[in-house]
Amino acid sequence: METAIASVSQAPFGLKTRTLCSNFAAGSVSALGCSLPGSKCPFLARRSQVLITKASVAVDQKNETKTALIRIGTRGSPLALAQAYETRNKLIESHPELAEEGAIQIVIIKTTGDKILSQPLADIGGKGLFTKEIDEALINSEIDIAVHSMKDVPTYLPEKTVLPCNLPREDVRDAFICLAAASLAELPAGSTVGTASLRRKSQLLNRYPSLKVLENFRGNVQTRLRKLNEGVVQATLLALAGLKRLNMTENVTSVLSIDDMLPAVAQGAIGIACRSDDEKMAKYLASLNHEDTRLAVACERAFLEKLEGSCRTPIAGYARRDANGNCIFKALVASPDGTQVLETSREGPYAYDDMIKMGVDAGEELLSRAGPGFFNR
């Protein structure tokens, strides 16, 4: 397992901006957490190229002179680090004693999914590829808490670990990014859209069968935007939550509605795990937990677990609280080629037991309707 210790400072990221478009000044992209100066509209419909913002973190592999009170385990991608620093900042806000220098240490761990980029996720093991090594470090007491993108977390948790905390959920929608068209509907027939997500591919082809999809369009946000700039594809789809956390929404052409593109289970949610016998960390995490998000994610994951969903399965699900305080859960399964999409929905009390039942019930219905061989098309 490869790890590195990230030094923690008040300015977590040094942002290096490469301006690829004459429309933007060099200083038009700001650091994480700051607003975008000089921009009246966060989403730009058309541009000749998109901005690629590279976030980097100073890595210090020297021995720490002080034992950290909390060691946060995370992947090393810019988005993963943004989520780790968000966790760190919330811990400091709730527990001022953690603001002291060296009290929180961020440990960067390279996962299997980070190392193998040339193959589709499904071909190298599917779920758990971005969490396994971090979970192992947690179990072995090399870190105290683990920060995950919840959509990467398998429906089962490793023994000796619990995931008691979800931070407030970010926007769950998907973003359309293109240099020439303002929306998917405006893309010419035969245009290629890059995505490694079977969920996105199946819904895209169901609505726009004249388009093509380049699969295994993998890499971090910056890598995928670079490929778009280089003309490898004509457009791509990315989670809006990640772009917001990286302060890169200036690259968004348009945002897809929930009806047009149902999100992945737990999209936009951050989960934080600790060891099941670590009461101290459990108390820290309890102070950060956002209960509405935790319940919504639990509902969606109950649906996913019933379907035994993996990276080979186009599945989408989204639970939310409506204006009356009830839970609205929408879900779908699709054939990989997009020729058939099966949808369902549930409504009920916004309470744990009721929401778990909704997720399981929706999964049972879609399994029954799909029948054997549905996902093998």
Coordinates of C-alpha atoms in Angstrom, one line a residue:
M1 CA 0.0 0.0 0.0
E2 CA 1.4 3.4 -1.0
T3 CA 0.9 6.2 1.5
A4 CA 2.1 9.8 1.9
I5 CA 1.5 12.3 4.7
A6 CA 0.1 15.6 3.5
S7 CA 1.1 18.7 5.5
V8 CA -2.0 20.6 6.6
S9 CA -2.1 24.3 6.3
Q10 CA -4.8 27.0 6.2
A11 CA -4.6 27.0 2.4
P12 CA -5.0 23.4 1.5
F13 CA -4.5 23.5 -2.2
G14 CA -2.0 25.3 -4.4
L15 CA -4.0 25.8 -7.6
K16 CA -2.1 25.8 -10.8
T17 CA -4.2 27.2 -13.6
R18 CA -3.5 26.6 -17.3
T19 CA -5.6 28.9 -19.3
L20 CA -6.7 27.1 -22.5
C21 CA -9.1 29.6 -23.7
S22 CA -8.6 33.3 -24.7
N23 CA -12.0 34.1 -23.2
F24 CA -10.6 33.7 -19.7
A25 CA -8.0 35.7 -17.8
A26 CA -5.3 33.8 -16.0
G27 CA -6.7 34.7 -12.6
S28 CA -10.3 33.7 -13.4
V29 CA -10.2 30.5 -11.4
S30 CA -10.0 30.9 -7.6
A31 CA -8.9 28.6 -4.8
L32 CA -11.2 26.0 -3.3
G33 CA -14.1 27.5 -1.3
C34 CA -13.9 30.9 -2.9
S35 CA -16.2 32.5 -5.4
L36 CA -15.4 32.9 -9.1
P37 CA -14.6 36.6 -9.7
G38 CA -15.8 38.3 -12.8
S39 CA -18.4 35.7 -13.7
K40 CA -22.1 36.6 -13.7
C41 CA -23.2 33.1 -14.8
P42 CA -21.5 30.0 -13.4
F43 CA -22.4 27.9 -16.4
L44 CA -21.0 28.8 -19.8
A45 CA -23.0 27.4 -22.8
R46 CA -20.2 27.5 -25.4
R47 CA -16.5 27.9 -25.5
S48 CA -13.5 27.0 -27.6
Q49 CA -11.9 25.1 -24.8
V50 CA -12.4 24.3 -21.1
L51 CA -10.3 25.3 -18.2
I52 CA -8.3 22.6 -16.6
T53 CA -7.5 23.4 -12.9
K54 CA -4.9 21.2 -11.3
A55 CA -5.1 21.0 -7.6
S56 CA -2.0 19.9 -5.8
V57 CA -1.2 19.3 -2.1
A58 CA 2.2 19.7 -0.5
V59 CA 3.4 16.2 0.6
D60 CA 5.8 15.9 3.6
Q61 CA 7.1 12.4 4.2
K62 CA 9.3 13.4 7.1
N63 CA 8.5 12.1 10.5
E64 CA 6.0 14.3 12.3
T65 CA 7.3 15.9 15.5
K66 CA 3.8 15.7 17.1
T67 CA 1.4 12.8 17.2
A68 CA -1.7 13.7 15.3
L69 CA -5.0 13.5 17.2
I70 CA -6.8 12.4 14.0
R71 CA -5.3 10.8 10.9
I72 CA -7.6 11.1 7.9
G73 CA -7.1 8.5 5.2
T74 CA -7.9 9.5 1.6
R75 CA -7.1 8.9 -2.0
G76 CA -4.7 11.4 -3.6
S77 CA -6.9 12.8 -6.4
P78 CA -7.7 16.5 -6.3
L79 CA -11.4 15.7 -5.6
A80 CA -10.6 13.2 -2.9
L81 CA -8.3 15.7 -1.2
A82 CA -10.9 18.4 -1.4
Q83 CA -13.3 16.1 0.4
A84 CA -10.6 15.3 3.0
Y85 CA -10.0 18.9 3.6
E86 CA -13.7 19.6 3.9
T87 CA -13.9 16.9 6.6
R88 CA -10.9 18.5 8.3
N89 CA -12.4 21.9 8.3
K90 CA -15.7 20.7 9.7
L91 CA -13.9 18.9 12.5
I92 CA -12.0 22.1 13.4
E93 CA -15.3 24.1 13.3
S94 CA -16.9 21.6 15.8
H95 CA -13.8 21.0 17.9
P96 CA -11.5 24.0 18.3
E97 CA -8.8 21.9 20.0
L98 CA -8.2 20.3 16.6
A99 CA -7.2 23.7 15.1
E100 CA -3.7 23.4 16.6
E101 CA -1.0 22.7 14.1
G102 CA -0.4 19.0 13.6
A103 CA -3.6 17.9 15.4
I104 CA -5.1 16.6 12.1
Q105 CA -2.9 14.7 9.6
I106 CA -4.0 13.8 6.1
V107 CA -2.7 10.4 4.9
I108 CA -2.8 9.9 1.1
I109 CA -3.3 6.2 0.1
K110 CA -3.1 5.0 -3.5
T111 CA -5.8 2.5 -4.3
T112 CA -6.1 -0.2 -7.0
G113 CA -8.5 2.0 -8.9
D114 CA -5.9 4.8 -9.0
K115 CA -3.2 2.5 -10.3
I116 CA -5.1 0.8 -13.1
L117 CA -6.5 3.3 -15.6
S118 CA -6.3 1.4 -18.8
Q119 CA -9.2 -1.0 -18.1
P120 CA -12.9 -0.6 -17.3
L121 CA -13.6 -0.8 -13.6
A122 CA -15.8 -3.8 -14.1
D123 CA -12.9 -5.7 -15.6
I124 CA -10.6 -5.2 -12.6
G125 CA -13.0 -5.9 -9.8
G126 CA -15.8 -3.3 -9.8
K127 CA -16.8 -1.9 -6.5
G128 CA -14.3 -1.4 -3.7
L129 CA -11.4 -0.5 -6.1
F130 CA -11.2 3.0 -4.6
T131 CA -11.8 2.0 -0.9
K132 CA -10.1 -1.4 -0.2
E133 CA -6.6 -0.1 0.6
I134 CA -8.0 2.8 2.7
D135 CA -10.2 0.4 4.6
E136 CA -7.2 -1.9 5.3
A137 CA -5.2 1.1 6.6
L138 CA -8.1 1.9 8.9
I139 CA -8.4 -1.7 10.2
N140 CA -4.6 -1.8 10.8
S141 CA -4.8 1.5 12.8
E142 CA -2.6 3.3 10.3
I143 CA -5.3 6.0 10.0
D144 CA -8.2 6.9 12.4
I145 CA -10.9 7.8 10.0
A146 CA -11.5 7.2 6.2
V147 CA -13.1 9.7 3.9
H148 CA -14.9 8.1 0.9
S149 CA -17.1 9.2 -2.0
M150 CA -20.2 7.2 -1.0
K151 CA -20.9 6.1 -4.5
D152 CA -17.6 4.2 -4.4
V153 CA -18.4 2.4 -1.2
P154 CA -19.6 -1.3 -1.6
T155 CA -22.9 -2.1 0.0
Y156 CA -21.0 -4.3 2.5
L157 CA -18.5 -2.8 5.0
P158 CA -15.3 -4.6 6.1
E159 CA -15.4 -6.2 9.5
K160 CA -14.3 -4.0 12.4
T161 CA -15.4 -0.8 10.6
V162 CA -18.5 1.3 10.7
L163 CA -19.6 4.3 8.6
P164 CA -21.7 6.4 11.0
C165 CA -21.3 9.8 9.3
N166 CA -22.4 11.5 6.1
L167 CA -21.6 15.1 5.4
P168 CA -24.3 17.4 3.9
R169 CA -24.9 16.2 0.4
E170 CA -23.8 18.3 -2.6
D171 CA -25.9 18.7 -5.8
V172 CA -26.7 15.2 -7.1
R173 CA -27.1 16.2 -10.8
D174 CA -24.8 15.4 -13.7
A175 CA -23.1 18.2 -15.7
F176 CA -22.9 18.3 -19.5
I177 CA -19.5 19.6 -20.8
C178 CA -19.0 20.4 -24.5
L179 CA -17.1 22.8 -26.6
A180 CA -19.6 23.1 -29.4
A181 CA -23.1 22.4 -28.3
A182 CA -25.2 23.8 -25.5
S183 CA -27.0 20.6 -24.6
L184 CA -27.1 16.9 -25.4
A185 CA -30.1 17.5 -27.7
E186 CA -27.9 19.8 -29.8
L187 CA -25.1 17.3 -30.4
P188 CA -25.0 16.2 -34.1
A189 CA -25.8 12.6 -34.8
G190 CA -22.7 10.4 -34.5
S191 CA -21.0 12.7 -31.9
T192 CA -19.0 10.8 -29.3
V193 CA -19.6 11.3 -25.5
G194 CA -17.0 10.1 -23.1
T195 CA -18.0 8.3 -19.9
A196 CA -16.9 5.3 -18.0
S197 CA -20.3 5.1 -16.3
L198 CA -22.7 2.4 -17.5
R199 CA -25.5 4.4 -15.8
R200 CA -24.8 7.5 -17.8
K201 CA -24.2 5.5 -21.0
S202 CA -27.5 3.6 -20.8
Q203 CA -29.6 6.6 -20.0
L204 CA -27.8 8.7 -22.7
L205 CA -28.3 6.1 -25.4
N206 CA -32.0 5.5 -24.4
R207 CA -32.7 9.2 -25.0
Y208 CA -30.3 9.9 -27.8
P209 CA -29.6 6.7 -29.7
S210 CA -27.9 8.6 -32.6
L211 CA -25.0 9.4 -30.3
K212 CA -21.9 7.3 -29.6
V213 CA -20.3 6.6 -26.2
L214 CA -16.6 6.1 -25.7
E215 CA -16.3 3.7 -22.8
N216 CA -13.5 3.6 -20.3
F217 CA -13.2 7.3 -20.4
R218 CA -11.5 7.3 -17.0
G219 CA -9.2 9.5 -15.0
N220 CA -9.7 12.4 -12.6
V221 CA -11.7 15.5 -13.6
Q222 CA -8.7 17.2 -14.9
T223 CA -7.6 14.3 -17.1
R224 CA -11.1 14.0 -18.6
L225 CA -11.3 17.7 -19.4
R226 CA -7.9 17.4 -21.1
K227 CA -9.1 14.6 -23.3
L228 CA -12.1 16.7 -24.2
N229 CA -9.8 19.6 -25.2
E230 CA -7.7 17.3 -27.3
G231 CA -10.8 16.2 -29.3
V232 CA -10.8 12.6 -28.1
V233 CA -14.6 13.1 -27.5
Q234 CA -17.0 15.8 -28.4
A235 CA -18.6 16.0 -24.9
T236 CA -18.5 14.4 -21.5
L237 CA -20.7 14.0 -18.4
L238 CA -19.4 14.6 -14.9
A239 CA -20.9 14.8 -11.5
L240 CA -21.8 18.4 -10.7
A241 CA -20.9 17.7 -7.0
G242 CA -17.3 17.1 -7.9
L243 CA -17.0 20.1 -10.0
K244 CA -18.4 22.3 -7.2
R245 CA -16.0 20.9 -4.7
L246 CA -13.1 21.6 -7.0
N247 CA -14.5 25.0 -7.8
M248 CA -14.5 24.2 -11.5
T249 CA -18.1 24.9 -12.4
E250 CA -16.9 27.4 -15.0
N251 CA -16.4 24.3 -17.2
V252 CA -20.1 23.3 -17.1
T253 CA -22.1 23.8 -20.3
S254 CA -25.4 22.8 -18.8
V255 CA -26.8 20.8 -16.0
L256 CA -29.0 17.7 -16.6
S257 CA -32.2 17.5 -14.7
I258 CA -33.0 14.5 -12.5
D259 CA -35.7 13.5 -15.0
D260 CA -33.1 13.5 -17.9
M261 CA -30.3 11.7 -16.0
L262 CA -31.1 10.0 -12.7
P263 CA -28.0 10.1 -10.5
A264 CA -25.9 7.2 -9.2
V265 CA -26.8 5.8 -5.8
A266 CA -25.2 8.1 -3.2
Q267 CA -23.9 10.6 -5.8
G268 CA -22.7 13.8 -4.1
A269 CA -22.4 12.3 -0.7
I270 CA -19.3 12.0 1.4
G271 CA -19.0 9.1 3.9
I272 CA -16.6 8.9 6.8
A273 CA -15.7 5.5 8.4
C274 CA -13.9 4.6 11.6
R275 CA -13.1 1.4 13.5
S276 CA -16.1 -0.1 15.3
D277 CA -14.3 -0.1 18.6
D278 CA -13.1 3.5 18.4
E279 CA -15.5 5.4 20.6
K280 CA -13.4 8.6 20.5
M281 CA -13.6 8.8 16.7
A282 CA -17.3 7.8 16.7
K283 CA -18.0 10.9 18.9
Y284 CA -16.1 13.2 16.6
L285 CA -18.0 11.8 13.6
A286 CA -21.4 12.1 15.3
S287 CA -20.8 15.8 15.6
L288 CA -20.4 16.0 11.8
N289 CA -23.2 13.7 10.6
H290 CA -26.0 15.2 8.5
E291 CA -29.0 12.9 9.3
D292 CA -31.1 13.8 6.2
T293 CA -28.2 12.8 4.0
R294 CA -27.5 9.6 6.0
L295 CA -31.1 8.4 5.6
A296 CA -31.3 9.2 1.9
V297 CA -28.0 7.3 1.3
A298 CA -29.2 4.4 3.4
C299 CA -32.4 4.2 1.3
E300 CA -30.5 4.3 -2.0
R301 CA -27.9 1.7 -0.8
A302 CA -30.7 -0.7 0.3
F303 CA -32.0 -0.5 -3.2
L304 CA -28.6 -1.2 -4.7
E305 CA -27.9 -4.0 -2.3
K306 CA -31.1 -5.7 -3.3
L307 CA -30.1 -5.6 -6.9
E308 CA -26.5 -6.7 -6.0
G309 CA -25.4 -3.8 -8.2
S310 CA -21.9 -3.6 -9.5
C311 CA -19.9 -1.6 -12.0
R312 CA -21.4 -3.9 -14.7
T313 CA -24.9 -2.9 -13.9
P314 CA -26.6 0.3 -15.0
I315 CA -28.5 1.3 -11.8
A316 CA -29.6 4.7 -10.6
G317 CA -31.4 5.8 -7.5
Y318 CA -32.2 9.1 -5.6
A319 CA -34.0 9.7 -2.4
R320 CA -35.0 13.2 -1.2
R321 CA -37.2 15.0 1.2
D322 CA -40.2 16.7 -0.4
A323 CA -42.0 19.9 0.7
N324 CA -44.2 17.9 3.0
G325 CA -41.3 16.3 4.8
N326 CA -41.8 12.9 3.1
C327 CA -39.3 10.8 1.3
I328 CA -39.6 10.5 -2.5
F329 CA -37.4 7.8 -3.9
K330 CA -36.9 7.3 -7.7
A331 CA -35.0 4.4 -9.2
L332 CA -34.2 2.7 -12.4
V333 CA -32.3 -0.2 -14.0
A334 CA -31.3 -0.3 -17.7
S335 CA -29.9 -2.6 -20.2
P336 CA -26.2 -1.6 -20.9
D337 CA -27.1 -0.7 -24.5
G338 CA -29.9 1.6 -23.4
T339 CA -32.6 -0.1 -25.4
Q340 CA -34.7 -0.7 -22.3
V341 CA -35.0 1.4 -19.1
L342 CA -37.2 0.2 -16.2
E343 CA -38.3 2.9 -13.7
T344 CA -40.1 3.0 -10.4
S345 CA -40.7 5.3 -7.4
R346 CA -41.8 5.2 -3.8
E347 CA -43.1 7.7 -1.3
G348 CA -43.3 7.4 2.5
P349 CA -42.2 8.8 5.8
Y350 CA -38.7 10.2 6.0
A351 CA -37.6 7.7 8.7
Y352 CA -34.9 5.1 8.6
D353 CA -37.0 1.9 8.7
D354 CA -39.5 3.2 6.2
M355 CA -36.8 4.4 3.8
I356 CA -34.9 1.1 4.0
K357 CA -38.2 -0.7 3.2
M358 CA -38.8 1.6 0.2
G359 CA -35.3 0.9 -1.2
V360 CA -35.7 -2.9 -0.8
D361 CA -39.2 -2.9 -2.2
A362 CA -38.2 -0.9 -5.2
G363 CA -35.3 -3.3 -5.8
E364 CA -37.5 -6.3 -5.6
E365 CA -40.0 -4.8 -8.1
L366 CA -37.3 -4.0 -10.7
L367 CA -35.7 -7.4 -10.3
S368 CA -39.0 -9.0 -11.0
R369 CA -39.8 -6.8 -14.0
A370 CA -36.3 -7.2 -15.5
G371 CA -36.2 -11.0 -15.4
P372 CA -33.2 -13.2 -16.1
G373 CA -30.6 -12.0 -18.6
F374 CA -31.8 -8.4 -18.6
F375 CA -28.4 -7.0 -17.8
N376 CA -26.5 -9.2 -20.3
R377 CA -27.9 -7.4 -23.4

